[in-house]
Short mmCIF file of C-alpha atoms in Angstrom, two decimals:
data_model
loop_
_atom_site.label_atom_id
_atom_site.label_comp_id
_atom_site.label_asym_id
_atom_site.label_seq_id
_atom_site.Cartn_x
_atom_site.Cartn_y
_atom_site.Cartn_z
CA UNK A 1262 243.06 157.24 -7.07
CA UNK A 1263 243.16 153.29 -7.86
CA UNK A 1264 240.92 152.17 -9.85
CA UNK A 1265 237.82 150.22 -8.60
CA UNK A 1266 238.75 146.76 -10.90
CA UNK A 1267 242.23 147.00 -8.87
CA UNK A 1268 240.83 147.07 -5.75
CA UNK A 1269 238.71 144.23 -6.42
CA UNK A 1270 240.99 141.97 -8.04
CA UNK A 1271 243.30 142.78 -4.88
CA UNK A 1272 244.18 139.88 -2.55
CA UNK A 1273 243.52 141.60 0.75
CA UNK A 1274 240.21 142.16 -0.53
CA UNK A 1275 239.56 138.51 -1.23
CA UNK A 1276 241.09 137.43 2.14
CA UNK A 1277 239.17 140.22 3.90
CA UNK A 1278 235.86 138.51 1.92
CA UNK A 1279 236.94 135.53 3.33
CA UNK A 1280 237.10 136.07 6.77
CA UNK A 1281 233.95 138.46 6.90
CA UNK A 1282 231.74 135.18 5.50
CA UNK A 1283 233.36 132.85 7.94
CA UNK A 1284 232.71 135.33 10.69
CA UNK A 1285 229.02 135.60 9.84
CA UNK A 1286 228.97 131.76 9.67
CA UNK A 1287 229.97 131.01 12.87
CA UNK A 1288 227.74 133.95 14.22
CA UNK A 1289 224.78 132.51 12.75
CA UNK A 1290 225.19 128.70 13.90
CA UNK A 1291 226.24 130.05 17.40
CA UNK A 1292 222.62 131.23 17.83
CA UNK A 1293 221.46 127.55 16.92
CA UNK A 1294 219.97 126.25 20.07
CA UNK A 1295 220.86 123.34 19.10
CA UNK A 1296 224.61 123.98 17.62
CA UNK A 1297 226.44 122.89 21.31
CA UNK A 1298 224.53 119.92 21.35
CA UNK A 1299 225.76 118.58 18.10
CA UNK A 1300 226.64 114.68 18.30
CA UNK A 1301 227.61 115.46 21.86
CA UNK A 1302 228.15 112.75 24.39
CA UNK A 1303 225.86 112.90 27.58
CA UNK A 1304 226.34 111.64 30.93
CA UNK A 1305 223.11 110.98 33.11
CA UNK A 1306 224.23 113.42 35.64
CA UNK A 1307 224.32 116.15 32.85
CA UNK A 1308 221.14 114.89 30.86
CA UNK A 1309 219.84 115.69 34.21
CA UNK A 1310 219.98 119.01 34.17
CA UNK A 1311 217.89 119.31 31.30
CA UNK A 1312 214.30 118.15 32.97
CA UNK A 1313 212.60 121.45 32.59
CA UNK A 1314 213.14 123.14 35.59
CA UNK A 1315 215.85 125.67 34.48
CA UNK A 1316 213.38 127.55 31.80
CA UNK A 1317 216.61 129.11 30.34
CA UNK A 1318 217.90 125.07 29.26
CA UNK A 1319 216.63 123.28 26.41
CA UNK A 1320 214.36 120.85 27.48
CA UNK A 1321 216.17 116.64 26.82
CA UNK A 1322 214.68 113.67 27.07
CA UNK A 1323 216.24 109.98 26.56
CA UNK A 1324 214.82 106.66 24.35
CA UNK A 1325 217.51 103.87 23.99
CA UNK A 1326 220.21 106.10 24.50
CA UNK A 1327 219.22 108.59 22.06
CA UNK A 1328 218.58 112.04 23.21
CA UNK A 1329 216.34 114.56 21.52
CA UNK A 1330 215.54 117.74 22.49
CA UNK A 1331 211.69 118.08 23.19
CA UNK A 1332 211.86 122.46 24.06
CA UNK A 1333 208.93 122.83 21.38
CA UNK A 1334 206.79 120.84 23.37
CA UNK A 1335 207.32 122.59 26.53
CA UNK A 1336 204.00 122.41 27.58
CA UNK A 1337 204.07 118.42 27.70
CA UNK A 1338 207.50 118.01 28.66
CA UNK A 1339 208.08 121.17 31.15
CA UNK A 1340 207.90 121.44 34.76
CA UNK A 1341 204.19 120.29 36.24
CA UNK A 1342 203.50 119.01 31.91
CA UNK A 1343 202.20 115.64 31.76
CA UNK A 1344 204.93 114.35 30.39
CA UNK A 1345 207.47 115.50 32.59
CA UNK A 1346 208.74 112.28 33.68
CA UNK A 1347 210.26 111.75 30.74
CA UNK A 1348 212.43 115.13 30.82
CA UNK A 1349 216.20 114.78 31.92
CA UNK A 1350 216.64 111.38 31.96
CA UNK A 1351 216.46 107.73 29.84
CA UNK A 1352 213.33 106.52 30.84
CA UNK A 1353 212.78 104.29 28.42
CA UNK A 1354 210.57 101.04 29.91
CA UNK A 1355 208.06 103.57 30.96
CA UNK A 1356 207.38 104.37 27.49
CA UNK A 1357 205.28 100.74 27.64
CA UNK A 1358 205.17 99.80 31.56
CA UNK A 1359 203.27 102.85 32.54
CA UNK A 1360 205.02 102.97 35.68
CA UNK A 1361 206.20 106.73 35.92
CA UNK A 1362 207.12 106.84 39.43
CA UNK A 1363 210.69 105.44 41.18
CA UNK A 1364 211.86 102.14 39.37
CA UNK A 1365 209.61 102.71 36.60
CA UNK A 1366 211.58 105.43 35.11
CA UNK A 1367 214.83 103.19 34.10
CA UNK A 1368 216.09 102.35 30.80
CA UNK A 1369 216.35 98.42 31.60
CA UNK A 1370 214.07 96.22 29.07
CA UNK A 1371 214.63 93.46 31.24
CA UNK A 1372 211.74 91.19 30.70
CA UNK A 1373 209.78 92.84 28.57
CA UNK A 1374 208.25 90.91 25.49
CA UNK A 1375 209.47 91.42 22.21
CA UNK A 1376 206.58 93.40 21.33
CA UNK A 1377 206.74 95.94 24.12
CA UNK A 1378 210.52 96.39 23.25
CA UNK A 1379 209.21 96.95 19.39
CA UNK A 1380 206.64 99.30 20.50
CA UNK A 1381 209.97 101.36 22.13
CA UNK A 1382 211.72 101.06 18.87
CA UNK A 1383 208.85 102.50 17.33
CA UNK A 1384 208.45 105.62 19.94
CA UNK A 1385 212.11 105.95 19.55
CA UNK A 1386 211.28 106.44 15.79
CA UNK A 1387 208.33 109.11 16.66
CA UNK A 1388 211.04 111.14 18.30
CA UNK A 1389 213.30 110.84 15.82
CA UNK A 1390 210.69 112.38 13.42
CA UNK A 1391 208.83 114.74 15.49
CA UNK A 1392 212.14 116.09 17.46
CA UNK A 1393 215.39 117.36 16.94
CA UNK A 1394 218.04 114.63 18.05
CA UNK A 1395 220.79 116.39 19.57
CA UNK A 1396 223.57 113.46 21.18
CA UNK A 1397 223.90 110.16 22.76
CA UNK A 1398 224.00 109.02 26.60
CA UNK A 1399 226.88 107.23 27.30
CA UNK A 1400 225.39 104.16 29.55
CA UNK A 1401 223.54 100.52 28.83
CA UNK A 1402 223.32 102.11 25.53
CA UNK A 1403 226.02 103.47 23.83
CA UNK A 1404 230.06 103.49 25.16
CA UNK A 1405 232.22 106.56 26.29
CA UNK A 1406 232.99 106.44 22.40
CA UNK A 1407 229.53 106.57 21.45
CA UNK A 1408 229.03 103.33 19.72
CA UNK A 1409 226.29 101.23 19.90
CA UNK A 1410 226.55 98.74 22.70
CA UNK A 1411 225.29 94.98 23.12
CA UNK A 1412 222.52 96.24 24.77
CA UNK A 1413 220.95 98.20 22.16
CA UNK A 1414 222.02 95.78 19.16
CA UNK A 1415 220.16 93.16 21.41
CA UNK A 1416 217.24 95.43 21.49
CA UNK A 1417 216.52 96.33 18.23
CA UNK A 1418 217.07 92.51 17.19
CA UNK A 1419 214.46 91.69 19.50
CA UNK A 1420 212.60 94.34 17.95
CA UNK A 1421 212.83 93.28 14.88
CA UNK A 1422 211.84 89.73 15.75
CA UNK A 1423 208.52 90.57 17.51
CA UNK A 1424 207.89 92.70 14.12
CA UNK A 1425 208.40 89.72 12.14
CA UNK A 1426 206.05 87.22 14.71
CA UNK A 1427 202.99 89.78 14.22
CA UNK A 1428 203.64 90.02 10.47
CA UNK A 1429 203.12 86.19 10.31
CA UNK A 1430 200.68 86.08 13.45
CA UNK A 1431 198.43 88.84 11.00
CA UNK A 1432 198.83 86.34 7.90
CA UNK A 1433 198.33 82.94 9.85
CA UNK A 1434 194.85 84.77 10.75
CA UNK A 1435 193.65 86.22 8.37
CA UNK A 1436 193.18 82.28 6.81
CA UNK A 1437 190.36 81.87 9.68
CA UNK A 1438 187.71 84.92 9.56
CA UNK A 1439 187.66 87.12 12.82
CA UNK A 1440 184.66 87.81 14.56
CA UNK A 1441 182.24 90.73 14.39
CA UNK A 1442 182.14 92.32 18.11
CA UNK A 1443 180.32 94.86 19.92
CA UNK A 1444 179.86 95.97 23.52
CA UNK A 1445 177.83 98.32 25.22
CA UNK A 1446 177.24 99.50 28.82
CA UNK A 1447 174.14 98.39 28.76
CA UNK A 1448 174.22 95.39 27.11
CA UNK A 1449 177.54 94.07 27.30
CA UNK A 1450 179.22 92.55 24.53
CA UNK A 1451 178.29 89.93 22.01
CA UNK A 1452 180.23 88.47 19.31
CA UNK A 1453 179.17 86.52 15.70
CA UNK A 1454 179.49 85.60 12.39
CA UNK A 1455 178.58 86.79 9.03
CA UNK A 1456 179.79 83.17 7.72
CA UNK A 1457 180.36 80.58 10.43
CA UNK A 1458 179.90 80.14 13.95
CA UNK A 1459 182.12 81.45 17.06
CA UNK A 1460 184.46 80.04 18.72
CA UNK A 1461 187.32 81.04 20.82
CA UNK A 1462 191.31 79.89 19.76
CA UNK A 1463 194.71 80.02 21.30
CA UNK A 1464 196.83 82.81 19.47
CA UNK A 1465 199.72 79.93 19.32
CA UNK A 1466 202.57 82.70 18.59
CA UNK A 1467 200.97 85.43 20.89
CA UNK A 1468 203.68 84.57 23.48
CA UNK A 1469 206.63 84.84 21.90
CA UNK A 1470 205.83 88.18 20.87
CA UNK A 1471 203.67 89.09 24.17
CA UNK A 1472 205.09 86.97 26.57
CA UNK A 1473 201.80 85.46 27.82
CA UNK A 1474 198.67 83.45 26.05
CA UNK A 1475 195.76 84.69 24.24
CA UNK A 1476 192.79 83.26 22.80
CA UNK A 1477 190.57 85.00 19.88
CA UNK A 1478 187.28 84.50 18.28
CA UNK A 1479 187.24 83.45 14.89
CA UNK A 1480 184.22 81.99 12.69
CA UNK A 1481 184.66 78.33 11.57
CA UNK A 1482 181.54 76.59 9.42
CA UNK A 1483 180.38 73.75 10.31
CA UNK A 1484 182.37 70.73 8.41
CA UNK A 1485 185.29 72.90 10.34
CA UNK A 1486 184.08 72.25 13.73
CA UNK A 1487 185.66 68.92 14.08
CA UNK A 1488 189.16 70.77 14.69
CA UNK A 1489 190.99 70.25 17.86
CA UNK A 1490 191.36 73.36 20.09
CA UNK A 1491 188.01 75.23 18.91
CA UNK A 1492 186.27 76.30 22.52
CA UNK A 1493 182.74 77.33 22.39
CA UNK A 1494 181.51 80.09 24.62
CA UNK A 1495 180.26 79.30 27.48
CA UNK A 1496 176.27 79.77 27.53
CA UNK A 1497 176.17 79.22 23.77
CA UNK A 1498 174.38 77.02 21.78
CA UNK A 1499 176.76 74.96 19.67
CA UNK A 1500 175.66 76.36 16.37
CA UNK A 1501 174.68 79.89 17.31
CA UNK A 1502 175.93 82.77 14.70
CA UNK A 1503 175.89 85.08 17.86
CA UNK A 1504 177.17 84.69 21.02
CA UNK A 1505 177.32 86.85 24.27
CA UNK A 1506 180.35 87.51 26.16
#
């Protein structure tokens, strides 16, 4: 008989070892759902397939060229879920346009303010937490190489500019005092001051990071008043703490 410490300290043994853990290695990540997917290039004809209507195919969904797989919420993202739309393709304006039917379901930013292309960065971060990212679509966003293209390094810059305009937008306000608001059905709305009296201001950086103007109320006392650009409500006595709107 050979002895059990030969056997052991054999070679064949440790090669047979070896190969046994390797096997089981492979075996295991092969059940992955997710192990074919791994930083796999997508066209949009195969991201296609992947819309929820083959229930035996993970269920994809596109954001800036990223692609995630949303399976675990099936129930949004399936067939007749309310998020559908989304599934098997880069739909990636509709994520701010709310335009879910025909050309609304594109992955062109194409005049979009920097805010609403922030607001995409920012959904493409949600998915990034929430989901499992699983490959890249080769299109406006990333090359047959998958590298970023000019496309997306233009996005994210605008991004990241309409994040720093409402950082400074926040601070430049919060010098002059917002107004206290309320509405009801019933009453409609009214607006007024603790300190100060209302009046209504252009939001001078709201479109560069909106695209269009805006006007706010904010409470100004009364040696303030003399300020060019301070609108009083219409209806309102000049030195009223409340006004209606």
């Amino acid at each position: 008989m050979i002895p059990a410490r030969r056997i052991l300290l054999s070679p064949f043994v440790g090669v047979t070892v070896t190969v046994v853990l390797v096997a089981l290695y492979f075996r295991s990540s092969l059940k992955s759902p997710h192990h074919k997917f791994n930083q796999r290039l997508f066209s949009a004809e195969e991201l296609a397939l992947y819309n929820g209507t083959d229930v035996t195919l993970p269920i994809l969904l596109g954001i800036l060229g990223s692609v995630f797989d949303v399976t675990k919420g099936k129930s949004h993202y399936g067939s007749g879920g309310g998020y559908n739309h989304f599934a098997g393709r880069d739909a990636s304006r509709a994520f701010v346009s709310g335009n879910f039917t025909g050309d609304g379901l594109t992955d062109s930013l194409h005049g979009l303010s920097s805010s609403e292309v922030k607001s995409i960065v920012d959904w493409r971060g949600f998915y990034s937490r929430t989901y499992i990212p699983v490959g890249k679509l080769v299109g406006r966003y990333y090359d047959s190489q998958g590298n970023p293209t000019k496309h997306l390094k233009g996005a994210e810059a605008k991004a990241s500019r309409g994040a720093q305009l409402m950082e400074k937008q926040k601070t430049e306000e919060a010098k002059q005092p917002s107004c206290n608001s309320r509405w009801s059905q019933d009453e409609g709305g009214e607006v007024w001051c603790d300190v100060g009296v209302p009046r209504l201001v252009q939001r001078p950086l709201e479109i560069a990071i909106t695209g269009s103007m805006s006007k706010r109320c904010a409470c100004f006392e009364e040696d303030q008043l003399d300020q060019s650009g301070l609108e009083i409500y219409k209806d309102c006595e000049p030195l009223a703490k409340t006004c209606r709107v």
